[in-house]
Amino acid sequence: MAGMVSVSNAVNLNPDGLGQVLLFPYYSARGGNDTLISIVNTTDQVKALKIRFHEALNSREVLDFNIYMSPWDVWTAAITDAADGRGQLITADTTCTAPYFQGGVLDAAGNPVPGFVPMVDFQYNSDPVDTTGDGVFDFIGTIDGPAAIRGLERTLSGYIEVVEMGNIDPDATLLWNSAKHTTAGVPPSGGNFGATCSRITDRWRRDVVPPDCAGSSSQPGFWQFCDADADMIPVSGGVFGNASIINVAEGTKFSYDAVAIDGFWTFGSLNHTNPGDVAPSLADGNANTSLVFNNGVLDQVEWPASIFAVNHTLTFNRMMNEYMIDAGLGARSEWVVTMPTKRFHTDAAAGGPNPGLSAPIPPFTDRWIWPDPSRPSAAQKPFSCETLQLRVWDREEQEPTTTNGICPGGVIVNGICISPPPPPTPGQPGFQLCREANVIRFSNDESLPDVSEIFKEPRRADVAGGRLGYTNFDLPAAFGAGWVRFDMNDKVSVIGERPDGQEVRAFGLPVAGFWAQRFANELVEFPVGSGEQVLSNYGGTFSHRGSRRLENFVSP
């Protein structure tokens, strides 16, 4: 193998927040929540991005499209609930997208009227179709799970991925200028604002076949039927993103930065696809090498495929964060733990990335199995659970004991648990996370509400044994604040290779997420001196911390 590779040719997690791939670990449009997202192009290029929205249970896609960002541009949108119970995207941004969501309509103040884009259920609730009438399902459908989880409400929460596909060639002047904003802040106007975005969207038309693919690339349908990379140049990175989950009625806002992955594409790469195409996904990069800092040491590993390099950048063998649920402060805590690559290793159901997958692909250990409609007798298991070992402390480094709760270690010295904990007890599943985007609710009062207090995730107690709702973390009554460590050392990756030829394996799971903390104070006097008391809410988010473990592999 070659020696050290350039960072630009190896997948890495950019701590500075700029990258070729952005991961937004969670969005919610439940219970009055709205999610506001922004994507920023920090370069002088017109950038083509694929943005994809996944539902939380099994990462089925509910919306995707292309964004063509002007140099130095910011694209913004909101995710909220629609009247029919589904999630929807709302944007008044005039940046070119394909399809274009602005109709050139202005309100009385001269501002663009927002476009509304409904999320769809096609990837988890499509019936089989016999298009030829021969009695054979040539479209098998994508019935992903029992009816109770196939409703439109499944689109109301999930996570978002953004993948750079390339840049428009500045030598393609007309096309480049079509996306470039004017001094008025909108693409050049050919009547209504953004009219020239049609020079971009027309190239993706499916109803017009170019008469000659050897002719002009500006023909309608040219990207769709001839060459999607025409007038495009390679990716260059340089995008970052932010998100805020707000609830107007409750007066809360939970903001976080998107996770930025760089080096996803090797130098000179280009992968421009049509709107709605499932590619490029997190499994479609072409850099098989990862670079990860581990206790001050830079680990360089070459993997069998790029998805394992992405895994390595996100993998913790131990994940840690705090909780605070003091009732006297009106405190609530919820964790988001998203596994954005899980579906490529576990989804064996029809319509997924690995239909018929016979065994989970490491480091994951459990499959989501649901038969396609043409094989109704096949096995059914609409969940994919990872069992985690854990330890919990209060703020004075005390662990639960037999007198103040439970002892996860099982060994007591002077009333205090000691480590290491024993192996899991057969027949007792331990703490499980069974979704792709998991919400963990912390409590110490044995309560199990129908929805979680912050993100409003449903409990779903009557579906799949309650595995697909929020996950409740039941603490002893005396534990109102402290921290938790999840141990994932029993999850082991496929084999990779260092530059010196030494085979290695990474321990843990690829995860992203944060702790959301809310406080409520009902005793705030406002206006001061009025004697009137109002409810005040306060909130914040804090990224998960973790450790990494990469060890040499010796063949038995």
XYZ file of C-alpha atoms in Angstrom:
556
model
C 0.000 0.000 0.000
C 1.007 3.616 -0.488
C 2.094 5.886 2.356
C 0.164 8.762 3.882
C -2.514 10.115 1.578
C -3.640 13.679 1.171
C -6.534 14.745 3.375
C -8.349 15.700 0.155
C -8.297 12.017 -0.861
C -9.369 10.538 2.471
C -12.673 10.719 4.310
C -12.368 12.846 7.420
C -14.575 14.630 9.917
C -13.775 18.323 9.570
C -13.804 19.960 13.028
C -13.974 23.370 11.318
C -17.417 22.523 9.945
C -16.747 22.749 6.181
C -17.112 19.754 3.907
C -18.379 17.940 0.835
C -21.067 16.175 2.892
C -23.291 17.594 5.626
C -25.299 15.552 8.131
C -28.172 17.115 10.056
C -28.820 14.434 12.716
C -32.450 15.336 13.392
C -35.443 17.297 12.209
C -38.878 17.441 13.846
C -42.212 18.814 12.722
C -44.107 17.131 15.556
C -46.280 18.712 18.204
C -45.738 22.306 17.134
C -42.048 21.890 16.369
C -40.626 23.348 13.164
C -37.079 22.807 11.941
C -35.223 25.640 10.228
C -32.189 24.719 8.126
C -29.561 26.758 6.334
C -26.763 25.722 3.977
C -23.920 28.104 3.177
C -21.660 28.048 0.109
C -18.369 29.621 1.182
C -16.778 29.379 -2.279
C -16.766 31.450 -5.474
C -18.282 28.559 -7.444
C -21.839 27.638 -8.422
C -22.283 24.478 -6.403
C -24.590 21.528 -7.183
C -25.826 19.759 -4.040
C -28.114 16.800 -3.435
C -30.285 17.270 -0.343
C -32.123 14.244 0.998
C -34.598 13.869 3.871
C -34.905 10.495 5.630
C -37.625 9.411 8.028
C -36.416 8.334 11.462
C -37.411 4.655 11.659
C -35.632 2.986 8.732
C -34.096 5.881 6.781
C -36.561 5.643 3.929
C -36.296 8.721 1.749
C -39.244 11.119 1.986
C -37.916 13.979 -0.165
C -34.895 14.890 -2.226
C -33.941 17.417 -4.867
C -30.951 19.316 -6.253
C -29.777 22.751 -5.127
C -27.634 24.984 -7.365
C -26.071 27.572 -5.091
C -24.676 30.879 -6.279
C -21.186 31.831 -5.013
C -21.275 32.936 -1.359
C -24.968 31.981 -1.246
C -27.136 30.851 1.689
C -30.119 28.561 1.076
C -32.794 28.353 3.768
C -35.952 26.346 4.365
C -38.257 25.143 7.130
C -39.794 21.744 7.824
C -43.245 21.868 9.347
C -46.429 19.822 9.440
C -49.023 19.958 6.676
C -52.797 19.870 7.071
C -52.954 16.178 6.094
C -50.499 15.143 8.818
C -47.351 14.787 6.742
C -44.144 16.776 6.904
C -43.563 19.485 4.348
C -40.734 21.749 3.255
C -41.394 25.479 3.066
C -38.971 27.863 1.402
C -39.066 31.447 0.216
C -35.445 31.216 -0.909
C -34.866 32.149 -4.550
C -31.753 29.987 -5.001
C -32.111 27.696 -8.017
C -33.338 24.212 -7.204
C -34.458 21.352 -9.419
C -37.377 21.302 -9.379
C -37.761 25.032 -8.720
C -40.151 25.773 -5.877
C -40.699 29.476 -6.488
C -43.377 30.593 -8.936
C -42.285 34.212 -9.105
C -45.163 35.362 -6.897
C -44.623 38.310 -4.545
C -46.689 39.332 -1.552
C -47.939 42.867 -0.896
C -44.585 43.814 0.624
C -42.689 42.606 -2.429
C -41.308 39.472 -0.797
C -41.367 36.015 -2.433
C -44.346 33.878 -1.464
C -43.018 30.616 0.025
C -43.208 27.403 -1.932
C -44.648 24.333 -0.182
C -43.187 20.902 -0.947
C -44.964 17.860 0.569
C -42.946 14.916 1.824
C -43.958 11.559 0.384
C -44.349 7.979 1.586
C -43.434 6.144 -1.632
C -40.391 4.382 -0.179
C -42.277 2.776 2.675
C -45.924 2.607 1.572
C -46.171 1.794 -2.149
C -48.359 -1.052 -3.373
C -47.084 -3.516 -5.996
C -47.938 -2.724 -9.599
C -48.452 -5.005 -12.589
C -47.712 -2.480 -15.326
C -47.980 -4.968 -18.215
C -51.106 -6.847 -17.132
C -49.399 -10.246 -17.247
C -50.110 -11.039 -13.610
C -46.521 -10.429 -12.529
C -45.552 -7.582 -10.221
C -42.821 -5.815 -12.180
C -42.859 -3.096 -9.511
C -42.831 -4.995 -6.228
C -43.778 -2.072 -4.031
C -42.178 -0.906 -0.843
C -44.421 -1.888 2.040
C -41.931 -1.244 4.833
C -43.482 -2.347 8.093
C -47.002 -2.826 9.490
C -49.768 -0.364 8.693
C -49.332 1.403 12.032
C -45.985 2.850 10.909
C -46.800 3.464 7.246
C -48.838 6.622 7.743
C -47.856 10.065 6.546
C -46.920 11.024 10.123
C -43.769 8.933 9.674
C -42.398 11.829 7.591
C -42.649 14.268 10.524
C -39.223 13.463 11.965
C -35.937 12.138 10.703
C -32.579 13.423 9.557
C -31.048 15.171 6.545
C -28.000 14.527 4.393
C -26.442 16.879 1.852
C -23.915 15.587 -0.696
C -21.986 17.797 -3.085
C -22.200 16.547 -6.686
C -19.998 19.080 -8.497
C -19.827 22.693 -9.647
C -21.160 24.368 -12.778
C -18.310 25.162 -15.157
C -17.802 28.949 -15.267
C -16.920 28.547 -18.962
C -20.556 27.526 -19.507
C -21.349 31.197 -19.109
C -25.077 31.149 -19.776
C -25.677 28.231 -17.417
C -23.402 29.647 -14.693
C -25.077 33.049 -14.876
C -28.487 31.374 -14.645
C -27.748 30.450 -11.032
C -25.677 33.513 -10.117
C -27.588 35.989 -7.974
C -27.910 39.589 -9.060
C -27.403 42.586 -6.792
C -31.087 42.195 -5.946
C -30.263 38.834 -4.368
C -32.121 36.647 -6.854
C -31.104 34.720 -9.971
C -31.269 36.861 -13.143
C -34.805 37.786 -14.065
C -36.315 36.966 -17.392
C -39.681 38.206 -16.231
C -40.351 36.794 -12.785
C -37.446 36.365 -10.400
C -35.578 33.133 -10.897
C -36.943 32.643 -14.405
C -33.489 31.749 -15.699
C -33.367 28.806 -13.279
C -35.334 27.083 -16.043
C -32.058 26.860 -17.984
C -30.996 24.452 -15.253
C -34.268 22.640 -14.626
C -35.024 22.211 -18.348
C -31.949 20.044 -18.718
C -33.586 17.532 -16.358
C -36.885 17.376 -18.238
C -38.170 13.856 -18.814
C -40.855 14.836 -21.308
C -38.412 16.145 -23.916
C -35.802 13.878 -25.502
C -32.960 15.749 -27.212
C -32.936 14.913 -30.925
C -29.144 14.761 -30.952
C -26.955 14.109 -27.909
C -23.995 15.258 -29.975
C -25.616 18.679 -30.185
C -25.784 21.531 -27.711
C -25.784 20.649 -24.019
C -28.327 23.425 -23.476
C -31.076 21.320 -25.067
C -34.006 20.441 -22.767
C -33.527 16.953 -21.371
C -29.799 16.886 -22.103
C -28.700 16.082 -18.546
C -31.512 13.550 -18.184
C -30.924 11.595 -21.396
C -27.434 12.441 -22.656
C -24.755 13.520 -20.195
C -25.468 14.645 -16.638
C -21.875 15.838 -16.237
C -21.933 18.178 -19.232
C -20.856 21.717 -18.290
C -19.908 20.537 -14.795
C -16.538 20.510 -13.028
C -15.393 18.472 -9.991
C -16.442 18.943 -6.390
C -14.495 21.334 -4.183
C -16.190 21.270 -0.758
C -16.591 24.379 1.339
C -20.202 24.129 2.512
C -21.527 24.263 6.059
C -24.975 24.030 7.616
C -27.021 24.920 10.675
C -30.397 23.861 12.034
C -32.807 25.078 14.701
C -35.799 23.195 16.068
C -38.264 25.797 17.317
C -41.612 25.581 19.057
C -43.385 28.930 18.979
C -46.120 27.980 21.443
C -43.589 26.759 24.015
C -41.023 29.467 23.316
C -38.126 27.058 22.758
C -35.312 26.835 20.245
C -32.727 24.059 19.979
C -29.915 24.824 17.532
C -27.026 22.710 16.295
C -24.315 22.624 13.617
C -24.410 20.109 10.793
C -21.689 17.455 10.903
C -19.222 18.117 8.057
C -17.448 15.277 6.241
C -14.623 16.181 3.873
C -12.608 14.037 1.489
C -15.742 12.064 0.596
C -14.776 12.401 -3.072
C -11.217 11.995 -4.323
C -9.621 14.871 -6.227
C -11.251 15.467 -9.617
C -14.488 13.616 -8.802
C -17.879 14.491 -10.246
C -21.204 12.721 -9.683
C -24.081 14.877 -10.946
C -27.428 13.045 -10.849
C -31.029 13.908 -11.588
C -33.422 15.179 -8.908
C -35.007 12.220 -7.193
C -32.128 9.834 -7.915
C -31.085 7.889 -4.816
C -27.467 8.628 -5.739
C -25.181 10.044 -4.623
C -25.765 8.699 -1.136
C -23.395 8.184 1.775
C -22.431 4.876 0.141
C -21.459 6.416 -3.207
C -18.218 8.199 -2.371
C -15.032 7.016 -4.045
C -12.538 7.594 -1.226
C -11.948 4.271 0.532
C -9.398 5.684 2.964
C -10.258 7.357 6.267
C -8.239 9.726 8.435
C -9.274 9.884 12.098
C -7.548 11.511 15.071
C -7.463 9.156 18.047
C -5.834 10.404 21.264
C -3.477 12.654 19.329
C -2.565 9.984 16.773
C -3.734 10.152 13.165
C -5.155 6.792 12.094
C -5.100 6.206 8.341
C -7.023 3.137 7.203
C -7.996 1.802 3.794
C -11.340 -0.023 3.734
C -13.022 -2.413 1.260
C -15.551 0.303 0.286
C -16.129 3.996 0.884
C -19.087 3.444 3.235
C -16.725 1.836 5.767
C -14.443 4.874 5.551
C -17.453 7.073 6.343
C -18.301 4.731 9.215
C -14.829 5.065 10.696
C -14.989 8.863 10.825
C -18.243 8.703 12.820
C -17.501 5.709 15.061
C -17.304 5.939 18.852
C -16.584 2.895 20.978
C -17.949 4.917 23.894
C -20.433 7.779 23.632
C -21.072 10.184 26.501
C -23.204 13.150 27.463
C -25.155 14.673 30.330
C -28.725 14.624 31.560
C -30.651 17.049 33.780
C -34.230 16.282 34.839
C -34.599 18.118 38.148
C -38.348 18.585 38.648
C -37.783 21.693 40.744
C -36.255 23.403 37.702
C -38.827 22.082 35.253
C -35.923 20.348 33.533
C -36.233 17.828 30.713
C -33.479 16.053 28.775
C -33.618 14.202 25.481
C -30.777 12.768 23.425
C -30.714 12.394 19.658
C -28.614 9.416 18.535
C -28.634 9.004 14.760
C -26.898 6.258 12.806
C -26.812 7.742 9.285
C -25.098 4.773 7.620
C -27.062 2.037 9.374
C -29.467 1.372 6.506
C -26.663 0.183 4.227
C -25.863 -2.568 6.731
C -29.279 -3.632 8.050
C -32.184 -2.835 5.706
C -33.153 -6.149 4.124
C -36.668 -5.007 3.217
C -37.982 -4.354 -0.276
C -37.110 -0.946 -1.606
C -34.092 -0.625 0.651
C -30.410 -0.560 -0.277
C -29.961 -4.319 0.369
C -33.267 -6.143 -0.260
C -32.989 -9.742 0.848
C -29.826 -9.112 2.881
C -29.128 -12.449 4.579
C -27.110 -11.111 7.513
C -26.316 -7.682 8.930
C -23.078 -6.102 7.741
C -20.647 -5.170 10.542
C -20.454 -3.236 12.730
C -24.253 -3.511 12.953
C -25.747 -6.693 14.343
C -29.466 -6.804 13.500
C -31.544 -6.617 10.300
C -34.791 -4.797 9.514
C -36.815 -7.458 7.682
C -40.101 -6.901 5.913
C -41.297 -8.926 2.906
C -42.138 -7.343 -0.387
C -45.844 -7.745 -1.284
C -45.093 -10.572 -3.707
C -43.640 -12.675 -0.829
C -46.118 -12.175 2.034
C -45.003 -15.322 3.838
C -41.446 -14.085 4.343
C -40.158 -13.175 7.789
C -41.347 -9.943 9.372
C -39.330 -7.849 11.804
C -39.867 -4.097 11.378
C -37.032 -2.982 13.609
C -33.274 -3.285 13.769
C -32.001 -3.052 17.336
C -28.525 -2.439 18.673
C -28.056 -3.386 22.310
C -25.782 -1.046 24.246
C -24.130 -1.477 27.610
C -24.121 1.625 29.791
C -23.051 3.279 32.995
C -24.743 6.231 34.644
C -23.489 8.664 37.273
C -24.964 11.589 39.133
C -23.035 14.858 39.437
C -21.169 13.590 42.495
C -19.733 10.535 40.684
C -22.161 8.158 42.396
C -23.698 5.264 40.466
C -27.068 3.644 41.105
C -26.943 1.011 43.835
C -29.265 -1.604 45.243
C -30.536 1.000 47.701
C -31.045 3.981 45.401
C -31.931 2.200 42.200
C -30.281 -0.573 40.243
C -26.693 -1.686 39.931
C -25.772 -2.199 36.266
C -22.419 -3.647 37.356
C -23.986 -6.221 39.639
C -21.107 -5.961 42.176
C -21.542 -3.775 45.292
C -18.729 -2.499 47.536
C -19.797 -0.326 50.482
C -23.114 0.259 48.739
C -21.527 1.523 45.509
C -21.373 -0.243 42.156
C -17.947 -1.156 40.853
C -16.804 -1.907 37.311
C -16.356 -3.638 34.993
C -19.965 -4.695 34.500
C -20.738 -8.362 33.859
C -21.844 -9.694 30.461
C -25.519 -9.200 29.548
C -27.900 -11.674 31.146
C -29.393 -14.119 28.596
C -33.002 -13.275 27.857
C -32.590 -9.672 29.015
C -32.056 -7.448 25.962
C -30.384 -4.542 27.761
C -30.704 -0.975 26.542
C -31.657 -0.975 22.873
C -31.800 1.597 20.087
C -33.955 0.268 17.265
C -34.331 3.208 14.883
C -32.014 5.092 12.550
C -32.661 8.437 14.270
C -33.313 7.672 17.938
C -34.714 9.995 20.588
C -33.884 9.011 24.175
C -36.096 10.528 26.860
C -34.666 10.709 30.395
C -36.967 10.432 33.408
C -36.853 9.364 37.046
C -40.552 9.347 37.865
C -41.656 6.196 35.991
C -43.676 8.342 33.582
C -44.293 7.220 29.998
C -46.179 9.999 28.166
C -47.677 9.451 24.727
C -45.099 11.845 23.259
C -41.726 13.022 24.519
C -41.672 16.481 26.071
C -39.100 18.198 23.830
C -39.152 16.650 20.363
C -42.690 15.226 20.641
C -41.685 11.776 19.420
C -44.547 9.281 19.856
C -44.193 6.369 22.237
C -45.687 3.839 19.765
C -46.212 1.367 22.613
C -48.477 -0.854 20.491
C -46.059 -1.297 17.554
C -43.121 -3.727 17.443
C -43.113 -4.055 21.209
C -42.632 -0.334 21.643
C -39.268 -0.408 19.885
C -40.067 2.278 17.302
C -41.112 5.154 19.533
C -38.907 7.255 21.728
C -36.607 5.237 23.971
C -37.183 5.857 27.669
C -34.159 5.982 29.969
C -35.569 5.276 33.422
C -33.311 6.655 36.157
C -33.543 6.130 39.920
C -35.499 8.854 41.717
C -32.375 10.321 43.333
C -30.645 10.826 39.998
C -31.829 14.212 38.759
C -28.616 15.245 37.018
C -25.410 13.591 35.898
C -23.984 11.853 32.872
C -24.252 8.603 30.943
C -21.717 6.551 29.011
C -22.847 4.092 26.367
C -20.396 1.278 25.686
C -20.331 -0.148 22.145
C -17.119 -2.146 22.310
C -18.890 -5.334 21.254
C -19.640 -3.823 17.822
C -16.748 -4.523 15.464
C -16.158 -3.274 11.920
C -15.032 -5.110 8.819
C -11.276 -5.369 8.368
C -9.296 -2.377 7.128
C -5.609 -1.917 6.445
C -3.004 0.604 7.577
C -0.399 1.961 5.119
C 2.144 -0.562 6.466
C -0.162 -3.465 5.618
C -1.308 -4.129 9.191
C -4.952 -5.197 9.277
C -7.145 -3.384 11.791
C -10.727 -3.196 13.021
C -12.645 -0.284 14.524
C -14.816 -0.875 17.597
C -18.158 0.840 18.120
C -20.942 2.295 15.992
C -21.074 5.300 13.633
C -23.273 7.862 15.388
C -24.101 11.555 15.357
C -26.324 13.609 17.618
C -26.678 15.781 20.679
C -28.249 16.310 24.093
C -31.173 18.750 24.201
C -31.821 20.407 27.565
C -34.922 22.405 28.509
C -35.752 24.353 31.675
C -39.128 25.880 32.544
C -39.713 28.710 35.022
C -43.287 29.702 35.839
C -42.315 32.358 38.398
C -40.890 35.068 36.145
C -42.463 38.452 36.873
C -43.138 40.383 33.671
C -43.259 43.287 33.349
C -41.047 43.715 36.399
C -43.071 45.093 39.284
C -46.414 44.163 37.732
C -47.053 41.154 39.942
C -47.860 39.161 36.776
C -46.093 35.852 36.343
C -45.308 34.332 32.952
C -43.861 31.025 31.823
C -40.269 31.186 30.585
C -38.525 28.321 28.801
C -34.801 27.965 28.202
C -33.056 25.431 26.007
C -29.691 24.361 24.650
C -28.001 21.554 22.726
C -24.654 19.872 23.361
C -22.932 17.473 20.959
C -22.155 13.961 22.141
C -18.592 13.238 23.186
C -16.838 9.958 22.687
C -13.712 7.862 22.519
C -12.326 5.784 19.677
C -10.746 2.372 19.498
C -8.814 0.920 16.556
C -6.934 -2.329 17.095
C -4.727 -4.616 15.066
C -6.409 -7.712 13.696
C -4.606 -11.028 13.778
C -6.125 -13.880 11.781
C -7.021 -16.827 14.005
